[in-house]
């Protein structure tokens, strides 16, 4: 355990790695630089949500807590986006219809990177119902996972995608959350998790599978309903590695504040792109220079948002639903 509030260090560190991958992937790089991250970075967050999932609250209390933790930040991040891009369109040209954008955020049909928060909210509600109905235990668990995966597959086959609040993504996201719950149940019995060789082999295996997938079938992306390979080996390799190393405190900080970083990072990256453009530094997303610039963008974004995150935690915790 991490500290007095019973946080789990490796879970926070895994979220820290996940948010770094998210920020790196949002730099408009050529797919060859980020295909491996995309093969598991969003499932990683759902699986970790499952590991920390609890159905002990009464239904109304559970909904209230999840709405405060996910929907209030979503609304505030939407507000920040509308203001930021509205000002940006005014200062740098271009058309930006705030009314249309606000409606798009309200409908949330894969609209911008913020699609993740409503999906996580609905998926946790789905898993809560299944858990309280005793459908996530024993043999029933396998049946539920199969049904959810089948529902998601049918939505893709029938073209029933891009639904309001990304409801079509909820079945597969719920699968990942349930797998996180399952891992929490069984991992306490596993003694082989202290073997670094297993983590290394899993990492190499996941990299190989993701590379083959990229070469043969192109991208893996939940947002685009593209599933060329399963994310579990890469996720598990990350977990095993973090369980065996001395975790840097900064990585834990990133994980603890991953929600704020997720909601604000895209705007910070846009600022740095404007700076590079003003300095006359070319960015095509393909060259090694672009790769280095993307890494710099991620590091500078962390530096820029550090005081913002610290201020919000101290002065405005209600932004995160803490009231």
PDB file of C-alpha atoms in Angstrom:
ATOM      1  CA  UNK A   1       0.000   0.000   0.000  1.00  0.00           C
ATOM      2  CA  UNK A   2       1.175   3.482  -0.738  1.00  0.00           C
ATOM      3  CA  UNK A   3       0.246   5.606   2.246  1.00  0.00           C
ATOM      4  CA  UNK A   4      -2.297   6.351   4.903  1.00  0.00           C
ATOM      5  CA  UNK A   5      -5.181   6.681   2.509  1.00  0.00           C
ATOM      6  CA  UNK A   6      -4.525   3.124   1.371  1.00  0.00           C
ATOM      7  CA  UNK A   7      -3.636   3.873  -2.227  1.00  0.00           C
ATOM      8  CA  UNK A   8      -1.935   1.053  -4.090  1.00  0.00           C
ATOM      9  CA  UNK A   9       1.405   2.262  -5.430  1.00  0.00           C
ATOM     10  CA  UNK A  10       1.677  -0.004  -8.443  1.00  0.00           C
ATOM     11  CA  UNK A  11      -1.881   0.893  -9.502  1.00  0.00           C
ATOM     12  CA  UNK A  12      -1.057   4.605  -9.361  1.00  0.00           C
ATOM     13  CA  UNK A  13       2.219   3.988 -11.194  1.00  0.00           C
ATOM     14  CA  UNK A  14       0.396   2.012 -13.903  1.00  0.00           C
ATOM     15  CA  UNK A  15      -2.007   4.927 -14.331  1.00  0.00           C
ATOM     16  CA  UNK A  16       1.026   7.201 -14.554  1.00  0.00           C
ATOM     17  CA  UNK A  17       2.447   5.105 -17.381  1.00  0.00           C
ATOM     18  CA  UNK A  18      -0.969   5.047 -19.020  1.00  0.00           C
ATOM     19  CA  UNK A  19      -1.391   8.820 -18.975  1.00  0.00           C
ATOM     20  CA  UNK A  20       2.108   9.307 -20.392  1.00  0.00           C
ATOM     21  CA  UNK A  21       1.177   6.984 -23.265  1.00  0.00           C
ATOM     22  CA  UNK A  22      -2.071   8.893 -23.797  1.00  0.00           C
ATOM     23  CA  UNK A  23      -0.212  12.207 -23.979  1.00  0.00           C
ATOM     24  CA  UNK A  24       2.395  10.767 -26.330  1.00  0.00           C
ATOM     25  CA  UNK A  25      -0.309   9.328 -28.582  1.00  0.00           C
ATOM     26  CA  UNK A  26      -2.008  12.722 -28.866  1.00  0.00           C
ATOM     27  CA  UNK A  27       0.922  14.320 -30.666  1.00  0.00           C
ATOM     28  CA  UNK A  28      -0.267  13.488 -34.185  1.00  0.00           C
ATOM     29  CA  UNK A  29       2.618  11.122 -34.764  1.00  0.00           C
ATOM     30  CA  UNK A  30       2.780   8.542 -37.487  1.00  0.00           C
ATOM     31  CA  UNK A  31       1.181   5.312 -36.310  1.00  0.00           C
ATOM     32  CA  UNK A  32       4.507   3.444 -36.391  1.00  0.00           C
ATOM     33  CA  UNK A  33       5.622   5.376 -33.301  1.00  0.00           C
ATOM     34  CA  UNK A  34       2.594   4.666 -31.112  1.00  0.00           C
ATOM     35  CA  UNK A  35       0.919   1.452 -32.309  1.00  0.00           C
ATOM     36  CA  UNK A  36       2.208  -0.486 -29.302  1.00  0.00           C
ATOM     37  CA  UNK A  37       0.812   2.045 -26.811  1.00  0.00           C
ATOM     38  CA  UNK A  38      -2.548   2.046 -28.518  1.00  0.00           C
ATOM     39  CA  UNK A  39      -2.751  -1.732 -28.260  1.00  0.00           C
ATOM     40  CA  UNK A  40      -3.332  -1.514 -24.509  1.00  0.00           C
ATOM     41  CA  UNK A  41      -3.162   1.962 -22.973  1.00  0.00           C
ATOM     42  CA  UNK A  42      -6.934   2.557 -22.719  1.00  0.00           C
ATOM     43  CA  UNK A  43      -7.797  -1.043 -21.713  1.00  0.00           C
ATOM     44  CA  UNK A  44      -5.167  -0.571 -18.994  1.00  0.00           C
ATOM     45  CA  UNK A  45      -7.278   2.160 -17.379  1.00  0.00           C
ATOM     46  CA  UNK A  46     -10.444   0.045 -17.507  1.00  0.00           C
ATOM     47  CA  UNK A  47      -8.653  -2.980 -16.050  1.00  0.00           C
ATOM     48  CA  UNK A  48      -7.204  -0.866 -13.227  1.00  0.00           C
ATOM     49  CA  UNK A  49     -10.686   0.526 -12.574  1.00  0.00           C
ATOM     50  CA  UNK A  50     -11.799  -3.076 -12.163  1.00  0.00           C
ATOM     51  CA  UNK A  51      -8.969  -3.839  -9.758  1.00  0.00           C
ATOM     52  CA  UNK A  52     -10.087  -0.993  -7.484  1.00  0.00           C
ATOM     53  CA  UNK A  53     -13.815  -1.552  -8.072  1.00  0.00           C
ATOM     54  CA  UNK A  54     -16.180  -1.981  -5.133  1.00  0.00           C
ATOM     55  CA  UNK A  55     -19.950  -2.565  -5.068  1.00  0.00           C
ATOM     56  CA  UNK A  56     -20.361  -2.027  -1.337  1.00  0.00           C
ATOM     57  CA  UNK A  57     -22.248   1.254  -1.676  1.00  0.00           C
ATOM     58  CA  UNK A  58     -26.007   1.364  -2.047  1.00  0.00           C
ATOM     59  CA  UNK A  59     -27.162   1.983  -5.646  1.00  0.00           C
ATOM     60  CA  UNK A  60     -27.932   5.702  -5.222  1.00  0.00           C
ATOM     61  CA  UNK A  61     -24.701   6.327  -3.336  1.00  0.00           C
ATOM     62  CA  UNK A  62     -22.688   4.456  -5.968  1.00  0.00           C
ATOM     63  CA  UNK A  63     -24.211   6.494  -8.813  1.00  0.00           C
ATOM     64  CA  UNK A  64     -23.706   9.720  -6.865  1.00  0.00           C
ATOM     65  CA  UNK A  65     -20.054   8.931  -6.130  1.00  0.00           C
ATOM     66  CA  UNK A  66     -19.263   7.973  -9.742  1.00  0.00           C
ATOM     67  CA  UNK A  67     -21.080  11.026 -11.097  1.00  0.00           C
ATOM     68  CA  UNK A  68     -19.046  13.284  -8.803  1.00  0.00           C
ATOM     69  CA  UNK A  69     -15.780  11.563  -9.687  1.00  0.00           C
ATOM     70  CA  UNK A  70     -16.296  11.367 -13.473  1.00  0.00           C
ATOM     71  CA  UNK A  71     -19.167  13.515 -14.755  1.00  0.00           C
ATOM     72  CA  UNK A  72     -18.374  16.710 -12.855  1.00  0.00           C
ATOM     73  CA  UNK A  73     -14.769  16.652 -14.161  1.00  0.00           C
ATOM     74  CA  UNK A  74     -16.152  15.864 -17.628  1.00  0.00           C
ATOM     75  CA  UNK A  75     -18.368  18.967 -17.582  1.00  0.00           C
ATOM     76  CA  UNK A  76     -15.493  21.160 -16.380  1.00  0.00           C
ATOM     77  CA  UNK A  77     -13.085  19.751 -18.979  1.00  0.00           C
ATOM     78  CA  UNK A  78     -15.705  20.426 -21.658  1.00  0.00           C
ATOM     79  CA  UNK A  79     -15.980  24.021 -20.432  1.00  0.00           C
ATOM     80  CA  UNK A  80     -12.192  24.407 -20.577  1.00  0.00           C
ATOM     81  CA  UNK A  81     -12.137  22.986 -24.110  1.00  0.00           C
ATOM     82  CA  UNK A  82     -14.858  25.337 -25.317  1.00  0.00           C
ATOM     83  CA  UNK A  83     -13.103  28.393 -23.893  1.00  0.00           C
ATOM     84  CA  UNK A  84      -9.619  27.364 -25.016  1.00  0.00           C
ATOM     85  CA  UNK A  85     -10.467  26.463 -28.604  1.00  0.00           C
ATOM     86  CA  UNK A  86     -12.872  29.384 -28.882  1.00  0.00           C
ATOM     87  CA  UNK A  87     -10.066  31.783 -27.936  1.00  0.00           C
ATOM     88  CA  UNK A  88      -7.617  29.903 -30.162  1.00  0.00           C
ATOM     89  CA  UNK A  89      -9.895  30.261 -33.183  1.00  0.00           C
ATOM     90  CA  UNK A  90     -10.182  33.986 -32.474  1.00  0.00           C
ATOM     91  CA  UNK A  91      -6.428  34.553 -32.112  1.00  0.00           C
ATOM     92  CA  UNK A  92      -5.214  32.197 -34.835  1.00  0.00           C
ATOM     93  CA  UNK A  93      -8.090  32.184 -37.286  1.00  0.00           C
ATOM     94  CA  UNK A  94     -10.458  29.412 -38.202  1.00  0.00           C
ATOM     95  CA  UNK A  95     -14.123  28.723 -37.511  1.00  0.00           C
ATOM     96  CA  UNK A  96     -15.218  27.360 -34.139  1.00  0.00           C
ATOM     97  CA  UNK A  97     -18.943  27.074 -33.411  1.00  0.00           C
ATOM     98  CA  UNK A  98     -19.139  26.899 -29.619  1.00  0.00           C
ATOM     99  CA  UNK A  99     -22.847  26.034 -29.699  1.00  0.00           C
ATOM    100  CA  UNK A 100     -22.309  23.115 -32.050  1.00  0.00           C
ATOM    101  CA  UNK A 101     -19.314  21.952 -30.036  1.00  0.00           C
ATOM    102  CA  UNK A 102     -21.273  22.115 -26.770  1.00  0.00           C
ATOM    103  CA  UNK A 103     -24.020  19.998 -28.342  1.00  0.00           C
ATOM    104  CA  UNK A 104     -21.451  17.519 -29.624  1.00  0.00           C
ATOM    105  CA  UNK A 105     -19.995  17.195 -26.122  1.00  0.00           C
ATOM    106  CA  UNK A 106     -23.485  16.716 -24.716  1.00  0.00           C
ATOM    107  CA  UNK A 107     -24.249  13.928 -27.189  1.00  0.00           C
ATOM    108  CA  UNK A 108     -20.692  12.566 -26.904  1.00  0.00           C
ATOM    109  CA  UNK A 109     -20.436  10.368 -29.957  1.00  0.00           C
ATOM    110  CA  UNK A 110     -16.664   9.757 -29.987  1.00  0.00           C
ATOM    111  CA  UNK A 111     -16.236  13.528 -29.676  1.00  0.00           C
ATOM    112  CA  UNK A 112     -12.634  14.409 -28.863  1.00  0.00           C
ATOM    113  CA  UNK A 113     -10.407  12.601 -26.393  1.00  0.00           C
ATOM    114  CA  UNK A 114     -12.982  13.119 -23.614  1.00  0.00           C
ATOM    115  CA  UNK A 115     -15.013  10.153 -24.907  1.00  0.00           C
ATOM    116  CA  UNK A 116     -13.355   8.002 -22.233  1.00  0.00           C
ATOM    117  CA  UNK A 117     -15.038   9.547 -19.167  1.00  0.00           C
ATOM    118  CA  UNK A 118     -18.705   8.850 -20.060  1.00  0.00           C
ATOM    119  CA  UNK A 119     -17.727   5.326 -21.161  1.00  0.00           C
ATOM    120  CA  UNK A 120     -15.984   4.655 -17.842  1.00  0.00           C
ATOM    121  CA  UNK A 121     -18.998   6.022 -15.945  1.00  0.00           C
ATOM    122  CA  UNK A 122     -21.524   3.866 -17.815  1.00  0.00           C
ATOM    123  CA  UNK A 123     -19.277   0.800 -17.725  1.00  0.00           C
ATOM    124  CA  UNK A 124     -18.837   1.003 -13.965  1.00  0.00           C
ATOM    125  CA  UNK A 125     -22.606   1.286 -13.583  1.00  0.00           C
ATOM    126  CA  UNK A 126     -23.031  -1.772 -15.806  1.00  0.00           C
ATOM    127  CA  UNK A 127     -20.529  -3.796 -13.785  1.00  0.00           C
ATOM    128  CA  UNK A 128     -22.130  -2.616 -10.534  1.00  0.00           C
ATOM    129  CA  UNK A 129     -25.509  -3.983 -11.649  1.00  0.00           C
ATOM    130  CA  UNK A 130     -23.953  -7.290 -12.700  1.00  0.00           C
ATOM    131  CA  UNK A 131     -21.993  -7.539  -9.463  1.00  0.00           C
ATOM    132  CA  UNK A 132     -24.960  -6.791  -7.220  1.00  0.00           C
ATOM    133  CA  UNK A 133     -26.958  -9.366  -9.162  1.00  0.00           C
ATOM    134  CA  UNK A 134     -24.229 -11.933  -8.322  1.00  0.00           C
ATOM    135  CA  UNK A 135     -23.435 -12.426 -12.000  1.00  0.00           C
ATOM    136  CA  UNK A 136     -19.681 -11.866 -11.744  1.00  0.00           C
ATOM    137  CA  UNK A 137     -18.840 -14.941  -9.700  1.00  0.00           C
ATOM    138  CA  UNK A 138     -17.841 -18.509 -10.579  1.00  0.00           C
ATOM    139  CA  UNK A 139     -19.152 -19.985 -13.834  1.00  0.00           C
ATOM    140  CA  UNK A 140     -21.510 -17.051 -14.354  1.00  0.00           C
ATOM    141  CA  UNK A 141     -18.513 -14.786 -14.860  1.00  0.00           C
ATOM    142  CA  UNK A 142     -17.401 -16.530 -18.052  1.00  0.00           C
ATOM    143  CA  UNK A 143     -20.919 -16.425 -19.449  1.00  0.00           C
ATOM    144  CA  UNK A 144     -21.246 -12.706 -18.722  1.00  0.00           C
ATOM    145  CA  UNK A 145     -17.888 -11.934 -20.348  1.00  0.00           C
ATOM    146  CA  UNK A 146     -18.902 -13.895 -23.439  1.00  0.00           C
ATOM    147  CA  UNK A 147     -22.270 -12.134 -23.668  1.00  0.00           C
ATOM    148  CA  UNK A 148     -20.737  -8.676 -23.292  1.00  0.00           C
ATOM    149  CA  UNK A 149     -18.085  -9.399 -25.926  1.00  0.00           C
ATOM    150  CA  UNK A 150     -20.767 -10.767 -28.250  1.00  0.00           C
ATOM    151  CA  UNK A 151     -22.932  -7.682 -27.780  1.00  0.00           C
ATOM    152  CA  UNK A 152     -19.998  -5.471 -28.656  1.00  0.00           C
ATOM    153  CA  UNK A 153     -19.164  -7.578 -31.706  1.00  0.00           C
ATOM    154  CA  UNK A 154     -22.785  -7.360 -32.893  1.00  0.00           C
ATOM    155  CA  UNK A 155     -22.786  -3.564 -32.579  1.00  0.00           C
ATOM    156  CA  UNK A 156     -19.781  -3.450 -34.896  1.00  0.00           C
ATOM    157  CA  UNK A 157     -21.198  -5.961 -37.393  1.00  0.00           C
ATOM    158  CA  UNK A 158     -24.566  -4.197 -37.570  1.00  0.00           C
ATOM    159  CA  UNK A 159     -23.003  -0.748 -37.825  1.00  0.00           C
ATOM    160  CA  UNK A 160     -24.678   0.255 -34.567  1.00  0.00           C
ATOM    161  CA  UNK A 161     -21.753   2.450 -33.508  1.00  0.00           C
ATOM    162  CA  UNK A 162     -21.169   6.068 -32.536  1.00  0.00           C
ATOM    163  CA  UNK A 163     -24.194   5.969 -30.264  1.00  0.00           C
ATOM    164  CA  UNK A 164     -25.014   8.677 -27.741  1.00  0.00           C
ATOM    165  CA  UNK A 165     -22.541   8.721 -24.874  1.00  0.00           C
ATOM    166  CA  UNK A 166     -20.608   6.002 -26.701  1.00  0.00           C
ATOM    167  CA  UNK A 167     -22.945   3.346 -25.343  1.00  0.00           C
ATOM    168  CA  UNK A 168     -21.713   0.905 -27.984  1.00  0.00           C
ATOM    169  CA  UNK A 169     -18.291   0.889 -26.269  1.00  0.00           C
ATOM    170  CA  UNK A 170     -19.721   0.021 -22.846  1.00  0.00           C
ATOM    171  CA  UNK A 171     -19.923  -3.789 -23.288  1.00  0.00           C
ATOM    172  CA  UNK A 172     -16.230  -4.158 -24.166  1.00  0.00           C
ATOM    173  CA  UNK A 173     -15.154  -1.645 -21.529  1.00  0.00           C
ATOM    174  CA  UNK A 174     -17.188  -3.644 -18.999  1.00  0.00           C
ATOM    175  CA  UNK A 175     -15.297  -6.765 -20.048  1.00  0.00           C
ATOM    176  CA  UNK A 176     -12.006  -5.065 -19.194  1.00  0.00           C
ATOM    177  CA  UNK A 177     -13.338  -3.866 -15.824  1.00  0.00           C
ATOM    178  CA  UNK A 178     -14.537  -7.368 -14.938  1.00  0.00           C
ATOM    179  CA  UNK A 179     -11.142  -8.772 -15.921  1.00  0.00           C
ATOM    180  CA  UNK A 180      -9.594  -6.309 -13.477  1.00  0.00           C
ATOM    181  CA  UNK A 181     -11.937  -7.587 -10.766  1.00  0.00           C
ATOM    182  CA  UNK A 182     -11.017 -11.162 -11.640  1.00  0.00           C
ATOM    183  CA  UNK A 183      -7.297 -10.387 -11.499  1.00  0.00           C
ATOM    184  CA  UNK A 184      -7.685  -8.939  -8.001  1.00  0.00           C
ATOM    185  CA  UNK A 185      -9.379 -12.150  -6.882  1.00  0.00           C
ATOM    186  CA  UNK A 186      -6.836 -14.590  -8.269  1.00  0.00           C
ATOM    187  CA  UNK A 187      -3.551 -12.675  -8.029  1.00  0.00           C
ATOM    188  CA  UNK A 188      -3.311 -13.208  -4.272  1.00  0.00           C
ATOM    189  CA  UNK A 189      -2.810 -16.921  -4.982  1.00  0.00           C
ATOM    190  CA  UNK A 190      -0.083 -16.478  -7.595  1.00  0.00           C
ATOM    191  CA  UNK A 191       3.498 -16.811  -6.417  1.00  0.00           C
ATOM    192  CA  UNK A 192       5.159 -16.566  -9.834  1.00  0.00           C
ATOM    193  CA  UNK A 193       4.496 -12.805 -10.079  1.00  0.00           C
ATOM    194  CA  UNK A 194       7.865 -12.080  -8.464  1.00  0.00           C
ATOM    195  CA  UNK A 195       9.692 -13.494 -11.473  1.00  0.00           C
ATOM    196  CA  UNK A 196      11.140 -10.708 -13.628  1.00  0.00           C
ATOM    197  CA  UNK A 197      11.662 -13.152 -16.486  1.00  0.00           C
ATOM    198  CA  UNK A 198       7.903 -13.624 -16.803  1.00  0.00           C
ATOM    199  CA  UNK A 199       7.377  -9.866 -17.025  1.00  0.00           C
ATOM    200  CA  UNK A 200      10.105  -9.598 -19.656  1.00  0.00           C
ATOM    201  CA  UNK A 201       8.729 -12.471 -21.722  1.00  0.00           C
ATOM    202  CA  UNK A 202       5.218 -11.050 -21.565  1.00  0.00           C
ATOM    203  CA  UNK A 203       6.503  -7.668 -22.696  1.00  0.00           C
ATOM    204  CA  UNK A 204       8.369  -9.213 -25.655  1.00  0.00           C
ATOM    205  CA  UNK A 205       5.328 -11.318 -26.544  1.00  0.00           C
ATOM    206  CA  UNK A 206       2.955  -8.341 -26.440  1.00  0.00           C
ATOM    207  CA  UNK A 207       5.352  -6.246 -28.527  1.00  0.00           C
ATOM    208  CA  UNK A 208       5.641  -9.040 -31.095  1.00  0.00           C
ATOM    209  CA  UNK A 209       1.871  -9.524 -31.306  1.00  0.00           C
ATOM    210  CA  UNK A 210       1.243  -5.780 -31.580  1.00  0.00           C
ATOM    211  CA  UNK A 211       3.891  -5.441 -34.300  1.00  0.00           C
ATOM    212  CA  UNK A 212       2.414  -8.299 -36.324  1.00  0.00           C
ATOM    213  CA  UNK A 213      -1.017  -6.751 -35.900  1.00  0.00           C
ATOM    214  CA  UNK A 214       0.263  -3.349 -37.054  1.00  0.00           C
ATOM    215  CA  UNK A 215       1.931  -4.813 -40.137  1.00  0.00           C
ATOM    216  CA  UNK A 216      -0.969  -7.077 -41.112  1.00  0.00           C
ATOM    217  CA  UNK A 217      -4.141  -5.366 -39.838  1.00  0.00           C
ATOM    218  CA  UNK A 218      -3.049  -1.814 -39.046  1.00  0.00           C
ATOM    219  CA  UNK A 219      -4.244  -0.046 -35.903  1.00  0.00           C
ATOM    220  CA  UNK A 220      -5.671  -1.191 -32.599  1.00  0.00           C
ATOM    221  CA  UNK A 221      -7.915   1.489 -31.185  1.00  0.00           C
ATOM    222  CA  UNK A 222     -10.967   1.172 -28.907  1.00  0.00           C
ATOM    223  CA  UNK A 223     -12.185   4.584 -30.072  1.00  0.00           C
ATOM    224  CA  UNK A 224     -12.341   3.300 -33.634  1.00  0.00           C
ATOM    225  CA  UNK A 225     -13.707  -0.181 -32.804  1.00  0.00           C
ATOM    226  CA  UNK A 226     -10.513  -1.697 -34.126  1.00  0.00           C
ATOM    227  CA  UNK A 227      -9.368  -4.770 -32.231  1.00  0.00           C
ATOM    228  CA  UNK A 228      -6.522  -6.561 -33.901  1.00  0.00           C
ATOM    229  CA  UNK A 229      -4.969  -8.084 -30.777  1.00  0.00           C
ATOM    230  CA  UNK A 230      -5.773  -8.516 -27.118  1.00  0.00           C
ATOM    231  CA  UNK A 231      -4.220  -6.052 -24.644  1.00  0.00           C
ATOM    232  CA  UNK A 232      -3.884  -8.381 -21.683  1.00  0.00           C
ATOM    233  CA  UNK A 233      -0.271  -9.495 -22.091  1.00  0.00           C
ATOM    234  CA  UNK A 234       1.024  -5.916 -22.325  1.00  0.00           C
ATOM    235  CA  UNK A 235      -1.126  -4.811 -19.392  1.00  0.00           C
ATOM    236  CA  UNK A 236      -0.022  -7.741 -17.262  1.00  0.00           C
ATOM    237  CA  UNK A 237       3.647  -7.225 -18.172  1.00  0.00           C
ATOM    238  CA  UNK A 238       3.334  -3.602 -17.030  1.00  0.00           C
ATOM    239  CA  UNK A 239       1.713  -4.668 -13.762  1.00  0.00           C
ATOM    240  CA  UNK A 240       4.328  -7.349 -13.052  1.00  0.00           C
ATOM    241  CA  UNK A 241       7.181  -4.962 -13.738  1.00  0.00           C
ATOM    242  CA  UNK A 242       5.767  -2.294 -11.425  1.00  0.00           C
ATOM    243  CA  UNK A 243       5.258  -4.831  -8.656  1.00  0.00           C
ATOM    244  CA  UNK A 244       8.968  -5.642  -8.674  1.00  0.00           C
ATOM    245  CA  UNK A 245      10.735  -2.291  -8.967  1.00  0.00           C
ATOM    246  CA  UNK A 246      11.222   0.770  -6.812  1.00  0.00           C
ATOM    247  CA  UNK A 247       8.622   3.083  -8.291  1.00  0.00           C
ATOM    248  CA  UNK A 248       9.624   6.734  -8.911  1.00  0.00           C
ATOM    249  CA  UNK A 249       7.505   9.139  -6.870  1.00  0.00           C
ATOM    250  CA  UNK A 250       6.852  11.291  -9.932  1.00  0.00           C
ATOM    251  CA  UNK A 251       5.252   8.329 -11.697  1.00  0.00           C
ATOM    252  CA  UNK A 252       2.945   7.859  -8.724  1.00  0.00           C
ATOM    253  CA  UNK A 253       2.142  11.585  -8.806  1.00  0.00           C
ATOM    254  CA  UNK A 254       1.165  11.295 -12.472  1.00  0.00           C
ATOM    255  CA  UNK A 255      -1.051   8.313 -11.703  1.00  0.00           C
ATOM    256  CA  UNK A 256      -2.768   9.905  -8.730  1.00  0.00           C
ATOM    257  CA  UNK A 257      -3.519  12.957 -10.890  1.00  0.00           C
ATOM    258  CA  UNK A 258      -4.168  11.092 -14.130  1.00  0.00           C
ATOM    259  CA  UNK A 259      -7.750  12.379 -14.374  1.00  0.00           C
ATOM    260  CA  UNK A 260      -6.660  16.025 -14.299  1.00  0.00           C
ATOM    261  CA  UNK A 261      -3.799  15.349 -16.678  1.00  0.00           C
ATOM    262  CA  UNK A 262      -6.162  13.526 -19.020  1.00  0.00           C
ATOM    263  CA  UNK A 263      -8.619  16.410 -19.096  1.00  0.00           C
ATOM    264  CA  UNK A 264      -6.067  19.194 -19.560  1.00  0.00           C
ATOM    265  CA  UNK A 265      -3.122  17.730 -21.476  1.00  0.00           C
ATOM    266  CA  UNK A 266      -4.490  18.164 -25.001  1.00  0.00           C
ATOM    267  CA  UNK A 267      -4.768  21.922 -24.598  1.00  0.00           C
ATOM    268  CA  UNK A 268      -1.223  22.116 -23.240  1.00  0.00           C
ATOM    269  CA  UNK A 269       0.088  20.158 -26.224  1.00  0.00           C
ATOM    270  CA  UNK A 270      -1.727  22.537 -28.580  1.00  0.00           C
ATOM    271  CA  UNK A 271       0.126  25.426 -26.942  1.00  0.00           C
ATOM    272  CA  UNK A 272       3.485  23.785 -27.576  1.00  0.00           C
ATOM    273  CA  UNK A 273       2.591  23.096 -31.196  1.00  0.00           C
ATOM    274  CA  UNK A 274       1.867  26.803 -31.574  1.00  0.00           C
ATOM    275  CA  UNK A 275       5.258  27.587 -30.045  1.00  0.00           C
ATOM    276  CA  UNK A 276       7.084  25.206 -32.405  1.00  0.00           C
ATOM    277  CA  UNK A 277       5.263  26.756 -35.341  1.00  0.00           C
ATOM    278  CA  UNK A 278       6.187  30.283 -34.230  1.00  0.00           C
ATOM    279  CA  UNK A 279       9.818  29.191 -33.932  1.00  0.00           C
ATOM    280  CA  UNK A 280       9.682  27.815 -37.474  1.00  0.00           C
ATOM    281  CA  UNK A 281      10.408  24.227 -36.395  1.00  0.00           C
ATOM    282  CA  UNK A 282       8.729  21.811 -38.844  1.00  0.00           C
ATOM    283  CA  UNK A 283       6.542  19.007 -37.531  1.00  0.00           C
ATOM    284  CA  UNK A 284       5.290  16.326 -39.900  1.00  0.00           C
ATOM    285  CA  UNK A 285       4.704  13.486 -37.425  1.00  0.00           C
ATOM    286  CA  UNK A 286       6.996  11.187 -39.393  1.00  0.00           C
ATOM    287  CA  UNK A 287      10.588  12.380 -38.972  1.00  0.00           C
ATOM    288  CA  UNK A 288      12.859  11.634 -36.018  1.00  0.00           C
ATOM    289  CA  UNK A 289      12.705  15.353 -35.245  1.00  0.00           C
ATOM    290  CA  UNK A 290       8.946  15.077 -34.860  1.00  0.00           C
ATOM    291  CA  UNK A 291       9.408  12.103 -32.538  1.00  0.00           C
ATOM    292  CA  UNK A 292      11.808  14.112 -30.364  1.00  0.00           C
ATOM    293  CA  UNK A 293       9.408  17.049 -30.370  1.00  0.00           C
ATOM    294  CA  UNK A 294       6.568  14.768 -29.266  1.00  0.00           C
ATOM    295  CA  UNK A 295       8.653  13.521 -26.343  1.00  0.00           C
ATOM    296  CA  UNK A 296       9.442  17.134 -25.462  1.00  0.00           C
ATOM    297  CA  UNK A 297       5.740  17.998 -25.667  1.00  0.00           C
ATOM    298  CA  UNK A 298       4.917  15.279 -23.138  1.00  0.00           C
ATOM    299  CA  UNK A 299       7.657  16.354 -20.722  1.00  0.00           C
ATOM    300  CA  UNK A 300       6.815  20.050 -21.066  1.00  0.00           C
ATOM    301  CA  UNK A 301       3.116  19.299 -20.602  1.00  0.00           C
ATOM    302  CA  UNK A 302       3.890  17.562 -17.309  1.00  0.00           C
ATOM    303  CA  UNK A 303       5.961  20.556 -16.204  1.00  0.00           C
ATOM    304  CA  UNK A 304       3.318  23.080 -17.302  1.00  0.00           C
ATOM    305  CA  UNK A 305       0.441  21.238 -15.630  1.00  0.00           C
ATOM    306  CA  UNK A 306       2.276  20.430 -12.404  1.00  0.00           C
ATOM    307  CA  UNK A 307       1.436  23.750 -10.700  1.00  0.00           C
ATOM    308  CA  UNK A 308      -2.090  23.645 -12.125  1.00  0.00           C
ATOM    309  CA  UNK A 309      -2.696  20.164 -10.738  1.00  0.00           C
ATOM    310  CA  UNK A 310      -1.165  21.085  -7.386  1.00  0.00           C
ATOM    311  CA  UNK A 311      -3.330  24.217  -7.143  1.00  0.00           C
ATOM    312  CA  UNK A 312      -6.520  22.320  -7.954  1.00  0.00           C
ATOM    313  CA  UNK A 313      -5.746  19.643  -5.389  1.00  0.00           C
ATOM    314  CA  UNK A 314      -5.138  22.272  -2.697  1.00  0.00           C
ATOM    315  CA  UNK A 315      -7.696  24.933  -3.541  1.00  0.00           C
ATOM    316  CA  UNK A 316     -10.330  23.460  -5.854  1.00  0.00           C
ATOM    317  CA  UNK A 317     -10.784  19.746  -5.048  1.00  0.00           C
ATOM    318  CA  UNK A 318     -14.469  20.076  -5.993  1.00  0.00           C
ATOM    319  CA  UNK A 319     -13.317  19.967  -9.616  1.00  0.00           C
ATOM    320  CA  UNK A 320     -12.586  16.297  -8.976  1.00  0.00           C
ATOM    321  CA  UNK A 321     -15.889  15.749  -7.197  1.00  0.00           C
ATOM    322  CA  UNK A 322     -14.315  15.966  -3.738  1.00  0.00           C
ATOM    323  CA  UNK A 323     -16.961  17.783  -1.743  1.00  0.00           C
TER     324      UNK A 323
END
